[in-house]
Coordinates of C-alpha atoms in Angstrom, one line a residue:
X1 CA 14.7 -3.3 16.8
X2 CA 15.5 -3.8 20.3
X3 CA 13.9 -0.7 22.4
X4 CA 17.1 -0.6 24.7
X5 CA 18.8 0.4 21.4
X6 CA 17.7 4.3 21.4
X7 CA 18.7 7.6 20.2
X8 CA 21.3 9.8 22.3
X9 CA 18.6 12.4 23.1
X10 CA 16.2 9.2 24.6
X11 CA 19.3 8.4 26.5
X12 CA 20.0 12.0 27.7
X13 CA 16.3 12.0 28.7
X14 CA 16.6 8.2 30.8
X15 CA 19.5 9.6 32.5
X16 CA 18.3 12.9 33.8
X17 CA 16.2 10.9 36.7
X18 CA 16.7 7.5 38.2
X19 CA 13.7 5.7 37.8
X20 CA 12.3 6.1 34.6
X21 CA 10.7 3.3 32.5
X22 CA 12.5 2.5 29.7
X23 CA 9.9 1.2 27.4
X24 CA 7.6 4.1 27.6
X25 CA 9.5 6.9 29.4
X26 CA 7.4 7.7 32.8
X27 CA 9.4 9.0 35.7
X28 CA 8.8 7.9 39.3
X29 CA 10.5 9.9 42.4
X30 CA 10.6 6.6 43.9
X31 CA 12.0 2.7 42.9
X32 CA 8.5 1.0 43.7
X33 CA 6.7 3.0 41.9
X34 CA 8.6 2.0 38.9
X35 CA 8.2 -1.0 39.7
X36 CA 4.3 -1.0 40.7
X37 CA 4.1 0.8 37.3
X38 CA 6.3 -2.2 35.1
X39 CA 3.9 -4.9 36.6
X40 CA 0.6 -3.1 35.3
X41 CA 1.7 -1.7 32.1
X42 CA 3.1 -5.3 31.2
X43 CA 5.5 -3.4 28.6
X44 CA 6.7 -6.4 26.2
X45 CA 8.5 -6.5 23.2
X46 CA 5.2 -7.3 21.1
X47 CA 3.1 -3.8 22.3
X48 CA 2.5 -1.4 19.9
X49 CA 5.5 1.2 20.0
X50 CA 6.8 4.9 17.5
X51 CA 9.1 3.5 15.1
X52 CA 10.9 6.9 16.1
X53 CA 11.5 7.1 19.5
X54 CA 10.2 3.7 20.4
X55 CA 8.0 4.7 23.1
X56 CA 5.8 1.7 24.2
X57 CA 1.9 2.3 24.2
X58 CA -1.3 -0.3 24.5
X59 CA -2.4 0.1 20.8
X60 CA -1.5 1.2 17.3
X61 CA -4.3 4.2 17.8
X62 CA -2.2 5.3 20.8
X63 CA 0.9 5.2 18.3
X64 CA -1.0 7.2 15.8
X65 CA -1.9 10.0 18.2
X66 CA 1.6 10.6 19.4
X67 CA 2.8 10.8 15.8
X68 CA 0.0 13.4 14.7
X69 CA -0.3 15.3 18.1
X70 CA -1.6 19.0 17.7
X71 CA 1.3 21.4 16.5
X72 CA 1.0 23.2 19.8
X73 CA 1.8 20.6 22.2
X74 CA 4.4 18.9 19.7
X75 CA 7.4 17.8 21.4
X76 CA 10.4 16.0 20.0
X77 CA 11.1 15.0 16.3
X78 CA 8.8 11.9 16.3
X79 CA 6.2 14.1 14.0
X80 CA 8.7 15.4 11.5
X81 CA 10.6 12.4 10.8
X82 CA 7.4 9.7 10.6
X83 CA 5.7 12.7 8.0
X84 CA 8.7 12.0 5.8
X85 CA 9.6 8.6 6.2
X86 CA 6.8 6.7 7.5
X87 CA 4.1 4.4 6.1
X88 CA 0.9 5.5 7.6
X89 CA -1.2 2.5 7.4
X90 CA 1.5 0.3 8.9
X91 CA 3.6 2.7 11.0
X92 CA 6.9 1.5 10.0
X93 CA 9.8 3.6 9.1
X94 CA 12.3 3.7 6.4
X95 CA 16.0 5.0 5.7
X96 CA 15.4 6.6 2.4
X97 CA 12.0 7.9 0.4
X98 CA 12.3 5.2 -2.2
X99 CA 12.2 2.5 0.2
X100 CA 8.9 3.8 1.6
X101 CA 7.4 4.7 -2.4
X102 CA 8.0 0.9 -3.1
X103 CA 6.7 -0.5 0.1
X104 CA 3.8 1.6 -0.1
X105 CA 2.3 -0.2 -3.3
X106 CA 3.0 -3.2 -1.8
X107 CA 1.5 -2.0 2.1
X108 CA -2.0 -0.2 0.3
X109 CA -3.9 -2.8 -0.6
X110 CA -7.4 -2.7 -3.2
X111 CA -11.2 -3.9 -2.1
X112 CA -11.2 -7.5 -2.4
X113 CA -13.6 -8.7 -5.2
X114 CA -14.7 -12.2 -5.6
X115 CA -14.5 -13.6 -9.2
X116 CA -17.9 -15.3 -9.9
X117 CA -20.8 -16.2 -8.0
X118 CA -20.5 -18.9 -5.1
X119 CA -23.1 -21.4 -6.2
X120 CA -25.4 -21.6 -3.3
X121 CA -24.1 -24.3 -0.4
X122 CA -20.8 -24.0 -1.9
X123 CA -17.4 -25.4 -0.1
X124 CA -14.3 -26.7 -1.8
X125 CA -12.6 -29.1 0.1
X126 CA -12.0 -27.9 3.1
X127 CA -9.4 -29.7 4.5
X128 CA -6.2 -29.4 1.5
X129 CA -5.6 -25.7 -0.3
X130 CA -4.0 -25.6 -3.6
X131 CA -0.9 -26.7 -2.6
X132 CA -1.9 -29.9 -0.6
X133 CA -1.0 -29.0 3.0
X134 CA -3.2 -28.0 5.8
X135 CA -4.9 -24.5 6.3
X136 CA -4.1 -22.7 9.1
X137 CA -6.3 -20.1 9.4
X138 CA -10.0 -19.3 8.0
X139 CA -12.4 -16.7 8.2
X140 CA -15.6 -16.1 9.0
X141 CA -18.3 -13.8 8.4
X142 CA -22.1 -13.9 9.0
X143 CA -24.8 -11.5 8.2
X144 CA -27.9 -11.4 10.5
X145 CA -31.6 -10.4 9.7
X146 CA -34.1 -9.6 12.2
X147 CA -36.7 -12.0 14.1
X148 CA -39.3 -11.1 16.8
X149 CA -42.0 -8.5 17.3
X150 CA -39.6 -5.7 17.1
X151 CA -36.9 -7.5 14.6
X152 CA -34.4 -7.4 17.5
X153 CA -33.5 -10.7 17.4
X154 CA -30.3 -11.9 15.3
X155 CA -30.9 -14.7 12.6
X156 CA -28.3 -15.8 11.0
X157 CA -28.8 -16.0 7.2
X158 CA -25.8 -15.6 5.3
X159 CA -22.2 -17.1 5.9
X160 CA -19.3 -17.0 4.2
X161 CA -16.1 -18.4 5.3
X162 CA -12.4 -18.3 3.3
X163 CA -9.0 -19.5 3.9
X164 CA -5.7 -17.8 3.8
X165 CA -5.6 -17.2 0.4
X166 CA -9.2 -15.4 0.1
X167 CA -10.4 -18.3 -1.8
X168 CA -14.3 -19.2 -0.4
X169 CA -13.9 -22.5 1.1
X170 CA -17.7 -22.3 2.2
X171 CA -20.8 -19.8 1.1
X172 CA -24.9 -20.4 1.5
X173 CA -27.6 -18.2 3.0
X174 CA -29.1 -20.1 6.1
X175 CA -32.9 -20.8 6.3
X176 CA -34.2 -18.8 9.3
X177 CA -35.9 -21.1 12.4
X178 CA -37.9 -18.3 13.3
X179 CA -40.0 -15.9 11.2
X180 CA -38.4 -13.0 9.8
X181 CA -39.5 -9.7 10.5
X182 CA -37.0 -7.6 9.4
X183 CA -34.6 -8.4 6.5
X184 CA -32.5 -4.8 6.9
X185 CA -32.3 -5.3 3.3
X186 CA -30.4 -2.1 3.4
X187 CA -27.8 -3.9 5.1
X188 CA -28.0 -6.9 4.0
X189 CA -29.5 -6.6 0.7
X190 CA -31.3 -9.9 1.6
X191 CA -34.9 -10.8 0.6
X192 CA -37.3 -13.7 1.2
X193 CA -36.9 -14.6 -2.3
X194 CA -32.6 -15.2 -1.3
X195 CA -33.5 -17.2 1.9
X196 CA -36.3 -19.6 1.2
X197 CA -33.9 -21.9 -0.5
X198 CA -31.5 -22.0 2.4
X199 CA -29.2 -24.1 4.0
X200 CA -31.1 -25.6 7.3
X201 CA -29.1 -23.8 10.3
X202 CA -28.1 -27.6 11.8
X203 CA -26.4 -28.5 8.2
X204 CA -24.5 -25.1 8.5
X205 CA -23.0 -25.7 11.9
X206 CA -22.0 -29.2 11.1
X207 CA -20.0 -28.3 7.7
X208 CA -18.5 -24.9 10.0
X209 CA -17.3 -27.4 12.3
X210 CA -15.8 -29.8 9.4
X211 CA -14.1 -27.2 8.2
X212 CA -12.5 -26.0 11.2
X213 CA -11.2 -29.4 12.3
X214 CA -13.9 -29.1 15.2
X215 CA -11.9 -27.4 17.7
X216 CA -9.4 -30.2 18.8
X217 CA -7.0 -29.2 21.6
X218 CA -4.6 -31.5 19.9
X219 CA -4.0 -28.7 17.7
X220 CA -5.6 -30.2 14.6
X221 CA -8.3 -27.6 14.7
X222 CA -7.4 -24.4 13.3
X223 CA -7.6 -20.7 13.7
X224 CA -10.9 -18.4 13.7
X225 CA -10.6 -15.3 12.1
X226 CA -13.2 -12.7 12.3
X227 CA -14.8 -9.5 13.5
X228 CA -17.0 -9.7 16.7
X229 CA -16.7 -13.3 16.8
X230 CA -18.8 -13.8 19.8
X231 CA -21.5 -12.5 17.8
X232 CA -21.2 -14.9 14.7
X233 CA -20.7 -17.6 17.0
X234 CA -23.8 -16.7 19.1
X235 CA -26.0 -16.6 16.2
X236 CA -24.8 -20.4 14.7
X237 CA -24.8 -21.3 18.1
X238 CA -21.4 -22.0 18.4
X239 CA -18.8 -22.7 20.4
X240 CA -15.2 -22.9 20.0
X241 CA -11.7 -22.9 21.8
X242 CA -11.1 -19.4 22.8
X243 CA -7.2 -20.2 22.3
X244 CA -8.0 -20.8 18.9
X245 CA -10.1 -17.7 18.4
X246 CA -8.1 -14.5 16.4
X247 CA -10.9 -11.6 16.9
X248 CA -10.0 -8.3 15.0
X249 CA -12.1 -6.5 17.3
X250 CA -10.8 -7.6 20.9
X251 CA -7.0 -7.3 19.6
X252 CA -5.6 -5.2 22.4
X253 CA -3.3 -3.6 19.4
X254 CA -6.3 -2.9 17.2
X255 CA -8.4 -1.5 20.1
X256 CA -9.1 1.5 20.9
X257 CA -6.9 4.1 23.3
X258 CA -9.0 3.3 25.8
X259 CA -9.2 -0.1 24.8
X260 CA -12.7 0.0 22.9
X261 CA -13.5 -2.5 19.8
X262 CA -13.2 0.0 16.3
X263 CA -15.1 -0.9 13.7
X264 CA -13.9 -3.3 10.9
X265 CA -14.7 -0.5 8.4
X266 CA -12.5 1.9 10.3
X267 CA -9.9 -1.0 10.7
X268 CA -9.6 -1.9 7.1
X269 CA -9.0 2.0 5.8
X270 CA -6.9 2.7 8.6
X271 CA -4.3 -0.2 8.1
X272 CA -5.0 -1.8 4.6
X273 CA -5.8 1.4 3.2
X274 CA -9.3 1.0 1.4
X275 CA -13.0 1.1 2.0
X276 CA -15.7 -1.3 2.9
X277 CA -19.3 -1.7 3.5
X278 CA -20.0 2.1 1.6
X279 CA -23.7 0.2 0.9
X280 CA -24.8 -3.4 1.6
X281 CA -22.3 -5.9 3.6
X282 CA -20.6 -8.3 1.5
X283 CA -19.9 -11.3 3.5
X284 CA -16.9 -12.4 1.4
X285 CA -15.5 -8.4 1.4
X286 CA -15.4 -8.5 5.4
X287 CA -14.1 -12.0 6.0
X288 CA -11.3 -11.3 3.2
X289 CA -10.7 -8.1 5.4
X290 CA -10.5 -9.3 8.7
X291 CA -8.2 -12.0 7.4
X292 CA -5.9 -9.4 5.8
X293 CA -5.6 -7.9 9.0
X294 CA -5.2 -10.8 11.3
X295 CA -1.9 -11.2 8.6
X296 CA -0.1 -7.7 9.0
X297 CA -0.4 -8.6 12.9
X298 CA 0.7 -11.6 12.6
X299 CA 3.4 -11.1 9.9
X300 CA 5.4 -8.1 12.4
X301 CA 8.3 -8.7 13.3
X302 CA 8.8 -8.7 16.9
X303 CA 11.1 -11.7 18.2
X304 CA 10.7 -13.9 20.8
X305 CA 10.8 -12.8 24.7
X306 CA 10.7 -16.5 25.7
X307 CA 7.4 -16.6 27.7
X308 CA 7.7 -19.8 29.3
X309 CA 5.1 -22.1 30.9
X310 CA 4.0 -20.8 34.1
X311 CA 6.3 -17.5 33.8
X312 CA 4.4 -14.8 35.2
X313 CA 6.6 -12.4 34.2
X314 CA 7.4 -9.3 37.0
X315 CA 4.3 -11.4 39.1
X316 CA 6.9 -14.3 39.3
X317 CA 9.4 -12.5 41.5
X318 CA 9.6 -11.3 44.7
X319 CA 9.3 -7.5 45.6
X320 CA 12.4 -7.6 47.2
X321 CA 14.1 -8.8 44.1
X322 CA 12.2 -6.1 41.3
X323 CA 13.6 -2.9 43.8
X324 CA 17.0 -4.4 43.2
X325 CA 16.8 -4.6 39.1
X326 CA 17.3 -1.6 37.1
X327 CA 14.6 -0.4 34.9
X328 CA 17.0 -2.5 31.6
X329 CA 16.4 -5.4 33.9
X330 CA 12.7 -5.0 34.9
X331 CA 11.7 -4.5 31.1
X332 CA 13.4 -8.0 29.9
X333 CA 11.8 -9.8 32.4
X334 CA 8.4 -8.1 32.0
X335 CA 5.9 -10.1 29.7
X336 CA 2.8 -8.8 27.9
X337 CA -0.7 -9.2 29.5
X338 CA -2.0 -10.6 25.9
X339 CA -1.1 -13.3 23.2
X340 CA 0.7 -11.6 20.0
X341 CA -0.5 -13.1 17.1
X342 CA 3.2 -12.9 15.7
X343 CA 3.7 -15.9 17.9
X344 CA 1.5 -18.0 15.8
X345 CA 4.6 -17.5 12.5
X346 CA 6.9 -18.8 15.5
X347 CA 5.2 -21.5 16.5
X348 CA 3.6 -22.7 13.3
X349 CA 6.0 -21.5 10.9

């Protein structure tokens, strides 16, 4: 929906002072400061916005607090109308009450459960999924236990990875390469008994880096999903293309308000709509997760505001020439300060 497109009372509102911002409504006594204010906000098509009024903000949890703000200081219809006809895990409207019954089996989504036992070292082939053609996104999830005096040091000793389909492409606990002194079995639910047979932390790495095509810039290697992927990566002693890297927990739209990592346990009940890690971490149930959620991002339908190469956005003009645009005119040629994962549909449909 195009956010220029609004309701006669937005338009009212726009109209009653000059320089207003148009994707999410401040008012400035003075032309600059609109225009000071368009080049920090970098208000795009692809930010988070109400599916009411449209109103722009930085994350979904921005857009969740203006739709459930306290009865006292409720302006506007945005509350009343999203109560009826919204989908609360992922905030989009609908015309009639059916619509949203049958979108919201489809939209609430169950715990993922893996049928059968990964045999220990397992991987498929990683390079072909069922139907013969190339994966373009895998996840990843490792689960640490403790080394050191104190147990403060992160050992990786359980990985899981899975494609796009939630089929386990590669599973094995790791052998530690330094004592362990604290399993946090109640985290883990590892023992000494599940690591001694396994895989050497060198023969890990190497089939991770099979499987993700090794991180060519050619565009052969493919995309990282996970949660706090600097700290998987850290503990395999990894590194990979940050271009390449889809993080749920540094997604400006899944941050924070004030642009904080949540937790993937608060992610996945807040936008798939069911629980995880209530005891032990499962490995498979988190990287299924993460990649259920790098999918309703990247699924949403924004269109395409023709970033080019070396566009800048409002940075690319002169000041002279943003005081002269009107606030329509400052918003298409603003550009978002972040990569939406909608673009990678576009670009590899």
């Amino acid at each position: 929906m195009d956010p220029l497109s609004v309701s006669p009372k937005i338009s009212k509102i726009r109209h009653r002072h000059r320089h207003s911002c148009v994707a999410c409504f401040k008012m400035f006594n003075r032309r600059e400061h609109l225009v000071e204010h368009m080049k920090i906000a970098s208000h795009s098509l692809h930010q988070p916005r109400c599916p009411v009024c449209l109103k722009h903000s930085k994350s979904f949890e921005s857009v969740r607090e203006h739709l459930n703000v306290p009865d006292h200081l409720f302006k506007g219809n945005c509350k009343t109308i999203f109560s009826i006809r919204g989908c609360t895990l992922c905030l989009q409207l609908f015309e009639e009450p059916t619509s949203l019954a049958d979108h919201q089996i489809k939209c609430h989504l169950s715990a993922p459960r893996l049928l059968g036992t990964a045999t220990q070292g397992s991987a498929v082939n990683a390079s072909l999924n069922a139907s013969g053609t190339r994966f373009k996104a895998v996840a990843i999830d490792c689960e640490m236990v403790g080394g050191g005096d104190d147990g403060s040091i992160d050992l990786c000793a359980s990985i899981c990875m899975v494609d796009e389909n939630e089929n386990v492409i590669f599973s094995t606990h790791v052998q530690p390469q330094v004592p362990v002194t604290n399993y946090r079995n109640e985290v883990t639910g590892l023992t000494e008994e599940d690591l001694k047979d396994g895989m050497p932390l060198q023969f890990v790495r190497e089939r991770v880096l099979s499987i993700l095509g090794n991180g060519h810039n050619d565009g052969t290697g493919r995309l990282l999903v996970g949660h706090d992927l600097k700290h998987d990566m850290n503990c395999l002693k990894l590194q990979y293309p940050s271009h390449l890297l889809r993080d749920t927990a540094t997604y400006r739209p899944l941050m924070k308000t004030n642009l904080v990592s949540q937790s993937l346990k608060y992610l996945t009940k807040s936008y798939l709509g069911y629980k995880i890690q209530c005891g032990k971490h499962e490995p498979y149930e988190d990287c299924v997760s993460a990649m259920r959620l790098y999918k309703r991002m990247r699924d949403q339908e924004h269109g395409v505001c023709g970033k080019a190469e070396g566009d800048d956005g409002l940075n690319s003009w002169k000041q002279s020439e943003l005081e002269k645009m009107k606030p329509e005119e400052l918003y298409r040629n603003s550009r978002s300060d972040y990569r939406c994962w909608c673009l990678d549909r576009i670009i590899n449909p």
